[in-house]
GROMACS .gro file of C-alpha atoms in nm:
model
  423
    1MET     CA    1   0.402  -0.867  -1.436
    2THR     CA    2   0.109  -0.825  -1.673
    3ALA     CA    3   0.151  -0.774  -2.046
    4VAL     CA    4   0.040  -0.416  -2.011
    5ALA     CA    5   0.299  -0.344  -1.737
    6GLU     CA    6   0.573  -0.525  -1.951
    7VAL     CA    7   0.487  -0.282  -2.242
    8VAL     CA    8   0.480   0.026  -2.012
    9ASP     CA    9   0.809  -0.077  -1.859
   10ALA     CA   10   0.979  -0.132  -2.199
   11LEU     CA   11   0.860   0.205  -2.343
   12ARG     CA   12   0.899   0.426  -2.022
   13GLU     CA   13   1.256   0.558  -2.111
   14ARG     CA   14   1.196   0.566  -2.478
   15THR     CA   15   0.878   0.778  -2.454
   16HIS     CA   16   1.072   1.058  -2.277
   17GLU     CA   17   1.344   1.063  -2.551
   18GLU     CA   18   1.067   1.048  -2.839
   19MET     CA   19   0.864   1.325  -2.691
   20GLY     CA   20   1.172   1.548  -2.651
   21LEU     CA   21   1.261   1.493  -3.034
   22SER     CA   22   0.909   1.484  -3.182
   23LEU     CA   23   0.716   1.763  -2.991
   24ALA     CA   24   0.817   2.123  -3.078
   25SER     CA   25   0.818   2.376  -2.799
   26GLY     CA   26   0.571   2.676  -2.793
   27LEU     CA   27   0.266   2.484  -2.900
   28PRO     CA   28  -0.051   2.507  -2.703
   29GLU     CA   29  -0.093   2.251  -2.452
   30GLU     CA   30  -0.386   2.081  -2.610
   31GLU     CA   31  -0.195   2.029  -2.939
   32VAL     CA   32   0.108   1.897  -2.744
   33GLU     CA   33  -0.109   1.648  -2.577
   34ALA     CA   34  -0.290   1.550  -2.897
   35ARG     CA   35   0.050   1.487  -3.069
   36ALA     CA   36   0.185   1.308  -2.776
   37TRP     CA   37  -0.116   1.072  -2.769
   38ALA     CA   38  -0.079   0.980  -3.136
   39LEU     CA   39   0.294   0.926  -3.085
   40LEU     CA   40   0.225   0.690  -2.780
   41VAL     CA   41  -0.028   0.488  -2.975
   42GLU     CA   42   0.234   0.445  -3.242
   43LEU     CA   43   0.508   0.340  -3.002
   44VAL     CA   44   0.271   0.092  -2.840
   45GLU     CA   45   0.172  -0.059  -3.166
   46GLU     CA   46   0.529  -0.102  -3.254
   47GLU     CA   47   0.616  -0.268  -2.919
   48ASN     CA   48   0.313  -0.494  -2.986
   49ARG     CA   49   0.445  -0.601  -3.315
   50HIS     CA   50   0.784  -0.677  -3.162
   51ARG     CA   51   0.614  -0.902  -2.900
   52ALA     CA   52   0.418  -1.099  -3.186
   53LEU     CA   53   0.753  -1.140  -3.376
   54ALA     CA   54   0.928  -1.276  -3.045
   55GLY     CA   55   0.662  -1.539  -3.010
   56ARG     CA   56   0.493  -1.365  -2.716
   57GLU     CA   57   0.130  -1.313  -2.677
   58PRO     CA   58   0.023  -0.976  -2.834
   59LEU     CA   59  -0.188  -0.722  -2.657
   60SER     CA   60  -0.560  -0.695  -2.717
   61ALA     CA   61  -0.694  -0.348  -2.847
   62GLU     CA   62  -0.802  -0.265  -2.485
   63GLU     CA   63  -0.464  -0.354  -2.349
   64ARG     CA   64  -0.292  -0.144  -2.610
   65THR     CA   65  -0.519   0.156  -2.518
   66GLU     CA   66  -0.451   0.101  -2.151
   67SER     CA   67  -0.076   0.093  -2.214
   68ALA     CA   68  -0.088   0.434  -2.398
   69GLN     CA   69  -0.296   0.568  -2.116
   70VAL     CA   70  -0.066   0.475  -1.854
   71LEU     CA   71   0.236   0.625  -2.044
   72PHE     CA   72   0.031   0.944  -2.115
   73ASP     CA   73  -0.056   0.974  -1.750
   74HIS     CA   74   0.298   0.933  -1.662
   75LEU     CA   75   0.417   1.220  -1.893
   76PHE     CA   76   0.120   1.459  -1.853
   77ARG     CA   77  -0.094   1.373  -1.568
   78LEU     CA   78  -0.038   1.219  -1.214
   79GLY     CA   79   0.103   0.886  -1.328
   80PRO     CA   80  -0.028   0.588  -1.133
   81LEU     CA   81  -0.240   0.819  -0.912
   82GLN     CA   82  -0.439   0.965  -1.214
   83PRO     CA   83  -0.703   0.693  -1.191
   84PHE     CA   84  -0.789   0.799  -0.838
   85LEU     CA   85  -0.862   1.157  -0.945
   86GLU     CA   86  -1.107   1.014  -1.212
   87ASP     CA   87  -1.287   0.833  -0.949
   88ASP     CA   88  -1.578   1.043  -0.802
   89THR     CA   89  -1.565   0.843  -0.471
   90VAL     CA   90  -1.221   0.934  -0.390
   91GLU     CA   91  -1.172   1.244  -0.156
   92GLU     CA   92  -0.813   1.205  -0.060
   93VAL     CA   93  -0.486   1.027  -0.193
   94THR     CA   94  -0.169   1.022   0.010
   95VAL     CA   95   0.178   0.887  -0.068
   96ASN     CA   96   0.409   0.838   0.242
   97ALA     CA   97   0.669   0.645   0.065
   98PRO     CA   98   0.723   0.483  -0.273
   99ASP     CA   99   0.563   0.154  -0.143
  100ARG     CA  100   0.319   0.309   0.097
  101GLY     CA  101   0.006   0.483  -0.035
  102PHE     CA  102  -0.348   0.536   0.111
  103VAL     CA  103  -0.686   0.647  -0.049
  104VAL     CA  104  -0.972   0.790   0.149
  105ARG     CA  105  -1.323   0.755  -0.015
  106ALA     CA  106  -1.652   0.917   0.064
  107GLY     CA  107  -1.787   0.807   0.390
  108GLY     CA  108  -1.432   0.789   0.547
  109ALA     CA  109  -1.324   0.433   0.413
  110LYS     CA  110  -0.949   0.423   0.410
  111GLU     CA  111  -0.766   0.176   0.185
  112ARG     CA  112  -0.404   0.105   0.127
  113PHE     CA  113  -0.291   0.076  -0.237
  114ASP     CA  114   0.017  -0.004  -0.453
  115THR     CA  115   0.153   0.331  -0.564
  116GLY     CA  116   0.325   0.210  -0.873
  117PHE     CA  117   0.645   0.405  -0.779
  118ALA     CA  118   0.969   0.205  -0.761
  119SER     CA  119   1.167   0.470  -0.577
  120ASP     CA  120   1.196   0.812  -0.408
  121ASP     CA  121   1.335   0.946  -0.741
  122GLU     CA  122   1.026   0.848  -0.935
  123VAL     CA  123   0.815   1.030  -0.678
  124ARG     CA  124   1.042   1.329  -0.678
  125SER     CA  125   1.038   1.340  -1.067
  126LEU     CA  126   0.659   1.329  -1.069
  127LEU     CA  127   0.621   1.614  -0.829
  128ALA     CA  128   0.878   1.827  -1.009
  129ARG     CA  129   0.689   1.797  -1.328
  130ILE     CA  130   0.347   1.858  -1.165
  131VAL     CA  131   0.446   2.172  -0.974
  132SER     CA  132   0.659   2.317  -1.262
  133ARG     CA  133   0.339   2.331  -1.455
  134ALA     CA  134   0.184   2.535  -1.201
  135GLY     CA  135   0.478   2.782  -1.216
  136ARG     CA  136   0.627   2.647  -0.884
  137ARG     CA  137   0.916   2.445  -0.782
  138ILE     CA  138   1.008   2.174  -0.544
  139ASP     CA  139   1.361   2.108  -0.464
  140ASP     CA  140   1.631   2.114  -0.176
  141ALA     CA  141   1.598   2.498  -0.165
  142SER     CA  142   1.213   2.468  -0.161
  143PRO     CA  143   1.125   2.139  -0.018
  144ALA     CA  144   0.749   2.198   0.045
  145VAL     CA  145   0.477   2.321  -0.193
  146ASP     CA  146   0.102   2.360  -0.213
  147VAL     CA  147  -0.053   2.388  -0.550
  148ARG     CA  148  -0.396   2.357  -0.716
  149LEU     CA  149  -0.416   2.096  -0.988
  150PRO     CA  150  -0.605   2.156  -1.317
  151GLY     CA  151  -0.910   1.979  -1.208
  152GLY     CA  152  -0.933   2.175  -0.881
  153ALA     CA  153  -0.779   1.930  -0.642
  154ARG     CA  154  -0.525   2.056  -0.401
  155LEU     CA  155  -0.174   1.907  -0.396
  156HIS     CA  156   0.065   1.940  -0.093
  157ALA     CA  157   0.408   1.795  -0.132
  158ILE     CA  158   0.700   1.779   0.106
  159MET     CA  159   1.046   1.638   0.064
  160PRO     CA  160   1.374   1.542   0.241
  161PRO     CA  161   1.533   1.701   0.455
  162LEU     CA  162   1.185   1.781   0.582
  163SER     CA  163   1.073   1.422   0.567
  164ARG     CA  164   1.218   1.083   0.521
  165HIS     CA  165   1.075   1.029   0.189
  166PRO     CA  166   0.901   1.256  -0.067
  167CYS     CA  167   0.534   1.261   0.036
  168LEU     CA  168   0.229   1.402  -0.120
  169THR     CA  169  -0.130   1.457  -0.031
  170ILE     CA  170  -0.414   1.539  -0.282
  171ARG     CA  171  -0.734   1.654  -0.145
  172ARG     CA  172  -1.032   1.673  -0.385
  173HIS     CA  173  -1.324   1.882  -0.256
  174ARG     CA  174  -1.642   1.696  -0.353
  175MET     CA  175  -1.953   1.932  -0.341
  176VAL     CA  176  -2.214   1.671  -0.241
  177ALA     CA  177  -2.461   1.935  -0.172
  178GLY     CA  178  -2.584   2.235  -0.356
  179HIS     CA  179  -2.885   2.324  -0.152
  180LEU     CA  180  -2.994   2.319   0.212
  181ASP     CA  181  -3.235   2.029   0.122
  182ASP     CA  182  -2.923   1.841   0.029
  183LEU     CA  183  -2.781   1.880   0.377
  184VAL     CA  184  -3.100   1.766   0.535
  185ALA     CA  185  -3.097   1.451   0.311
  186LEU     CA  186  -2.734   1.381   0.407
  187GLY     CA  187  -2.817   1.428   0.779
  188THR     CA  188  -2.572   1.732   0.812
  189VAL     CA  189  -2.867   1.946   0.936
  190THR     CA  190  -3.218   1.892   1.059
  191ARG     CA  191  -3.498   2.035   0.853
  192GLU     CA  192  -3.567   2.282   1.159
  193LEU     CA  193  -3.198   2.407   1.143
  194ALA     CA  194  -3.203   2.417   0.768
  195ASP     CA  195  -3.504   2.647   0.772
  196PHE     CA  196  -3.338   2.866   1.042
  197LEU     CA  197  -3.009   2.897   0.844
  198SER     CA  198  -3.202   2.996   0.540
  199GLN     CA  199  -3.377   3.280   0.717
  200ALA     CA  200  -3.029   3.380   0.874
  201VAL     CA  201  -2.864   3.407   0.548
  202ARG     CA  202  -3.168   3.594   0.390
  203GLY     CA  203  -3.178   3.816   0.701
  204GLY     CA  204  -2.823   3.925   0.643
  205LEU     CA  205  -2.671   3.775   0.959
  206ASN     CA  206  -2.279   3.760   0.951
  207ILE     CA  207  -2.203   3.383   0.992
  208LEU     CA  208  -1.895   3.207   1.075
  209VAL     CA  209  -1.878   2.836   0.984
  210SER     CA  210  -1.633   2.632   1.203
  211GLY     CA  211  -1.522   2.273   1.220
  212GLY     CA  212  -1.220   2.045   1.195
  213THR     CA  213  -1.041   1.929   0.876
  214ALA     CA  214  -1.282   1.761   0.630
  215SER     CA  215  -1.586   1.829   0.847
  216GLY     CA  216  -1.774   1.984   0.555
  217LYS     CA  217  -1.701   2.360   0.623
  218THR     CA  218  -1.660   2.450   0.261
  219THR     CA  219  -1.966   2.253   0.131
  220THR     CA  220  -2.183   2.401   0.415
  221LEU     CA  221  -2.051   2.758   0.322
  222ASN     CA  222  -2.127   2.696  -0.043
  223VAL     CA  223  -2.475   2.589   0.039
  224LEU     CA  224  -2.540   2.886   0.264
  225GLY     CA  225  -2.398   3.107  -0.016
  226ALA     CA  226  -2.646   2.965  -0.257
  227THR     CA  227  -2.917   3.086  -0.047
  228ILE     CA  228  -2.825   3.456  -0.086
  229PRO     CA  229  -3.094   3.645  -0.285
  230PRO     CA  230  -2.990   3.668  -0.654
  231ALA     CA  231  -3.019   4.053  -0.666
  232GLU     CA  232  -2.714   4.091  -0.435
  233ARG     CA  233  -2.349   4.137  -0.542
  234VAL     CA  234  -2.114   3.881  -0.386
  235VAL     CA  235  -1.738   3.852  -0.389
  236THR     CA  236  -1.575   3.529  -0.277
  237ILE     CA  237  -1.224   3.522  -0.158
  238GLU     CA  238  -1.018   3.197  -0.111
  239GLU     CA  239  -0.659   3.077  -0.092
  240THR     CA  240  -0.744   2.789  -0.322
  241ALA     CA  241  -1.074   2.809  -0.512
  242GLU     CA  242  -1.320   2.554  -0.406
  243LEU     CA  243  -1.650   2.745  -0.376
  244ARG     CA  244  -1.890   2.735  -0.666
  245LEU     CA  245  -2.099   3.042  -0.597
  246GLU     CA  246  -1.988   3.211  -0.921
  247GLU     CA  247  -2.168   2.934  -1.096
  248ILE     CA  248  -2.488   2.979  -0.893
  249LEU     CA  249  -2.523   3.341  -0.826
  250PRO     CA  250  -2.574   3.588  -1.116
  251ASP     CA  251  -2.374   3.863  -0.975
  252CYS     CA  252  -2.073   3.698  -0.805
  253VAL     CA  253  -1.711   3.733  -0.857
  254ALA     CA  254  -1.460   3.467  -0.735
  255LEU     CA  255  -1.116   3.583  -0.624
  256GLU     CA  256  -0.809   3.347  -0.555
  257ALA     CA  257  -0.489   3.422  -0.390
  258ARG     CA  258  -0.172   3.392  -0.573
  259LEU     CA  259   0.151   3.226  -0.431
  260ALA     CA  260   0.483   3.364  -0.521
  261ASN     CA  261   0.652   3.250  -0.840
  262ILE     CA  262   0.967   3.060  -0.882
  263GLU     CA  263   1.165   3.383  -0.809
  264GLY     CA  264   0.963   3.443  -0.483
  265VAL     CA  265   0.786   3.744  -0.604
  266GLY     CA  266   0.419   3.806  -0.704
  267GLN     CA  267   0.240   3.687  -0.405
  268ILE     CA  268  -0.105   3.820  -0.341
  269GLY     CA  269  -0.267   3.710  -0.027
  270ILE     CA  270  -0.614   3.678   0.128
  271ARG     CA  271  -0.572   4.008   0.302
  272GLU     CA  272  -0.489   4.214  -0.002
  273LEU     CA  273  -0.784   4.040  -0.186
  274VAL     CA  274  -1.020   4.145   0.102
  275ARG     CA  275  -0.921   4.512   0.028
  276HIS     CA  276  -0.964   4.470  -0.341
  277ALA     CA  277  -1.300   4.321  -0.286
  278LEU     CA  278  -1.423   4.621  -0.099
  279ARG     CA  279  -1.351   4.842  -0.398
  280MET     CA  280  -1.577   4.622  -0.605
  281ARG     CA  281  -1.891   4.731  -0.432
  282PRO     CA  282  -2.015   4.400  -0.311
  283THR     CA  283  -2.326   4.353  -0.100
  284ARG     CA  284  -2.162   4.053   0.087
  285ILE     CA  285  -1.822   3.910   0.114
  286VAL     CA  286  -1.745   3.539   0.149
  287VAL     CA  287  -1.400   3.440   0.280
  288GLY     CA  288  -1.334   3.064   0.210
  289GLU     CA  289  -1.117   3.026   0.519
  290VAL     CA  290  -0.974   3.275   0.769
  291ARG     CA  291  -0.640   3.165   0.896
  292GLY     CA  292  -0.440   3.485   0.966
  293PRO     CA  293  -0.450   3.852   0.983
  294GLU     CA  294  -0.712   3.888   0.717
  295ALA     CA  295  -0.947   3.839   1.006
  296VAL     CA  296  -0.918   4.218   1.083
  297ASP     CA  297  -1.021   4.314   0.721
  298MET     CA  298  -1.311   4.061   0.721
  299LEU     CA  299  -1.455   4.185   1.041
  300SER     CA  300  -1.397   4.546   0.920
  301ALA     CA  301  -1.599   4.455   0.603
  302MET     CA  302  -1.880   4.292   0.796
  303ASN     CA  303  -1.899   4.593   1.019
  304THR     CA  304  -1.916   4.858   0.739
  305GLY     CA  305  -2.233   4.775   0.550
  306HIS     CA  306  -2.163   4.431   0.431
  307ASP     CA  307  -2.419   4.256   0.641
  308GLY     CA  308  -2.471   3.882   0.555
  309SER     CA  309  -2.100   3.822   0.492
  310MET     CA  310  -1.956   3.473   0.584
  311GLY     CA  311  -1.639   3.285   0.623
  312THR     CA  312  -1.487   2.944   0.772
  313ILE     CA  313  -1.230   2.873   1.034
  314HIS     CA  314  -1.070   2.555   1.175
  315ALA     CA  315  -1.189   2.495   1.527
  316ASN     CA  316  -1.315   2.236   1.772
  317SER     CA  317  -1.626   2.426   1.900
  318ALA     CA  318  -1.796   2.751   1.852
  319ARG     CA  319  -1.624   2.908   2.136
  320GLN     CA  320  -1.277   2.798   2.012
  321ALA     CA  321  -1.370   2.945   1.684
  322LEU     CA  322  -1.429   3.287   1.832
  323SER     CA  323  -1.105   3.241   2.033
  324LYS     CA  324  -0.897   3.160   1.722
  325LEU     CA  325  -1.064   3.449   1.547
  326ARG     CA  326  -0.938   3.678   1.821
  327THR     CA  327  -0.584   3.533   1.790
  328TYR     CA  328  -0.576   3.600   1.424
  329VAL     CA  329  -0.697   3.964   1.485
  330LEU     CA  330  -0.416   4.017   1.730
  331MET     CA  331  -0.172   3.881   1.460
  332ALA     CA  332  -0.238   4.181   1.239
  333GLU     CA  333   0.015   4.460   1.189
  334GLU     CA  334  -0.234   4.694   1.330
  335GLN     CA  335  -0.138   4.545   1.673
  336LEU     CA  336  -0.481   4.578   1.821
  337THR     CA  337  -0.548   4.487   2.186
  338ALA     CA  338  -0.731   4.180   2.321
  339GLU     CA  339  -1.023   4.410   2.438
  340VAL     CA  340  -1.047   4.565   2.086
  341ALA     CA  341  -1.038   4.232   1.922
  342ASN     CA  342  -1.323   4.105   2.144
  343GLU     CA  343  -1.532   4.412   2.088
  344MET     CA  344  -1.486   4.374   1.707
  345ILE     CA  345  -1.602   4.017   1.715
  346ALA     CA  346  -1.892   4.088   1.942
  347GLU     CA  347  -2.018   4.366   1.749
  348THR     CA  348  -1.985   4.208   1.413
  349LEU     CA  349  -2.042   3.843   1.410
  350ASP     CA  350  -2.397   3.719   1.459
  351LEU     CA  351  -2.397   3.330   1.437
  352VAL     CA  352  -2.130   3.045   1.445
  353VAL     CA  353  -2.228   2.715   1.283
  354HIS     CA  354  -2.002   2.438   1.407
  355LEU     CA  355  -1.960   2.092   1.214
  356HIS     CA  356  -1.796   1.761   1.325
  357LEU     CA  357  -1.674   1.470   1.137
  358ASP     CA  358  -1.737   1.140   1.288
  359GLN     CA  359  -1.405   0.951   1.207
  360ARG     CA  360  -1.571   0.608   1.233
  361SER     CA  361  -1.876   0.653   1.028
  362GLY     CA  362  -1.752   0.937   0.816
  363ASP     CA  363  -2.080   1.140   0.893
  364ARG     CA  364  -2.053   1.524   0.878
  365ARG     CA  365  -2.314   1.704   1.084
  366VAL     CA  366  -2.382   2.030   1.245
  367VAL     CA  367  -2.354   1.975   1.617
  368GLN     CA  368  -2.382   2.343   1.735
  369ALA     CA  369  -2.537   2.674   1.608
  370ALA     CA  370  -2.448   2.950   1.854
  371GLU     CA  371  -2.531   3.317   1.847
  372VAL     CA  372  -2.257   3.568   1.944
  373ALA     CA  373  -2.443   3.753   2.234
  374GLY     CA  374  -2.234   4.049   2.317
  375LEU     CA  375  -1.967   4.121   2.558
  376GLU     CA  376  -1.953   4.087   2.944
  377ALA     CA  377  -1.653   4.200   3.134
  378GLY     CA  378  -1.454   4.202   2.809
  379ARG     CA  379  -1.550   3.840   2.742
  380VAL     CA  380  -1.737   3.738   2.417
  381LEU     CA  381  -2.056   3.577   2.517
  382THR     CA  382  -2.237   3.293   2.314
  383ASN     CA  383  -2.576   3.126   2.338
  384ASP     CA  384  -2.635   2.786   2.190
  385LEU     CA  385  -2.945   2.812   1.965
  386PHE     CA  386  -2.906   2.456   1.846
  387ARG     CA  387  -2.715   2.177   2.022
  388LEU     CA  388  -2.636   1.811   1.970
  389GLU     CA  389  -2.781   1.605   2.246
  390PRO     CA  390  -2.801   1.216   2.284
  391GLY     CA  391  -3.138   1.234   2.107
  392GLY     CA  392  -3.011   1.438   1.820
  393LEU     CA  393  -2.982   1.811   1.726
  394ILE     CA  394  -3.227   2.021   1.930
  395ARG     CA  395  -3.335   2.374   1.962
  396THR     CA  396  -3.231   2.497   2.297
  397GLY     CA  397  -3.519   2.742   2.349
  398ILE     CA  398  -3.312   3.051   2.368
  399ARG     CA  399  -3.442   3.334   2.169
  400PRO     CA  400  -3.163   3.480   1.970
  401ARG     CA  401  -3.093   3.872   2.019
  402PHE     CA  402  -3.111   3.905   1.633
  403GLY     CA  403  -3.469   3.752   1.616
  404GLY     CA  404  -3.613   4.087   1.506
  405ARG     CA  405  -3.390   4.068   1.188
  406LEU     CA  406  -3.568   3.745   1.090
  407PRO     CA  407  -3.945   3.820   1.032
  408GLU     CA  408  -4.020   3.464   0.992
  409LEU     CA  409  -3.912   3.403   1.358
  410ALA     CA  410  -4.142   3.664   1.500
  411PRO     CA  411  -4.463   3.474   1.498
  412ALA     CA  412  -4.312   3.196   1.700
  413PRO     CA  413  -4.478   3.140   2.034
  414PRO     CA  414  -4.292   3.257   2.344
  415SER     CA  415  -4.250   2.897   2.437
  416ALA     CA  416  -4.037   2.824   2.131
  417TRP     CA  417  -3.759   3.047   2.267
  418ALA     CA  418  -3.817   2.996   2.629
  419GLY     CA  419  -3.499   3.067   2.834
  420VAL     CA  420  -3.241   3.337   2.788
  421GLY     CA  421  -2.886   3.283   2.908
  422ALA     CA  422  -2.540   3.372   2.782
  423ARG     CA  423  -2.217   3.174   2.857
   0.00000   0.00000   0.00000
């Protein structure tokens, strides 16, 4: 055990007692933390003097600061997990058991690490403190929770009896791209596709971005949103705020859903936010992720003058994205038929951009851009405009039906959009 670990272990219980006695309630959070830091520094110095009097090697100035920081993180941050949230290369942190933790870094590299937790009770105590600060709770009556941390990361936790050990997953959304040029540099899109998508956004196409978990949907949506002309009014709607369009666009309002409080009341979902957004006179609506009946409201908004709206959905292909969207529409309380759902989708959506995450290399790239080409025998048709082939992402040669809405495509020679076919 290192000297820092010895000091932290010696002071861990005492710090809880001292904090309770020395810090008055009702103070602003910043003042509480400032007083706590001063107290921790004093306790570490006192313990260091005891070490010296006992004939043990005292801590250096750096080690004393590190000891105070570890104790501070234990009391006010994420304990032994806090350093990972301060590392810009970390995308995900998971703790499956007190002795089993993993970190995923940019590029997909996965590493096992020592969590620093001695027991399930320590993990449980940390989770209870974190979620309580967000106005939530996690206990036997409510053994699963999803909260947003102050820095914007998302924490999901689940406890027995739903799992064998208290488990937590922290996902940090890293916006590594702010412009289509950045996506080109990262290899997510080709220059040809980037130019096409820029025209599609400025031309007011309704776009659905699909892909699996961590495939880059939110980053791509954020980049597409940044292409919206600055004169337009945009409202973004998310379950957990991750988009940054409010920082980029001059006339943008970001709405975030609210979960129920400890008493189980006060929940405001995505669907209600979409309805609020419609009263805010937006030019476009951007839905961070469609995962339920709010699909009806999103499609209705797109079909009633909000051209150029966008959203994301979990799916394994463009066609599956439309199939899932239809399923979500059918889940709504309006109890629409499958035929009506298909008609809404066909008349409303223009383009599906599908991303894929290569688990081995960690590369995220667009592998398909498909237009929604209408209905045939009650079935939604799609045309691949861009498709990943062994040689890379290519333009298929199909001229999109919305080509007239994109003036810059008009001069293209007929050979550029050779065939026409729906599938």
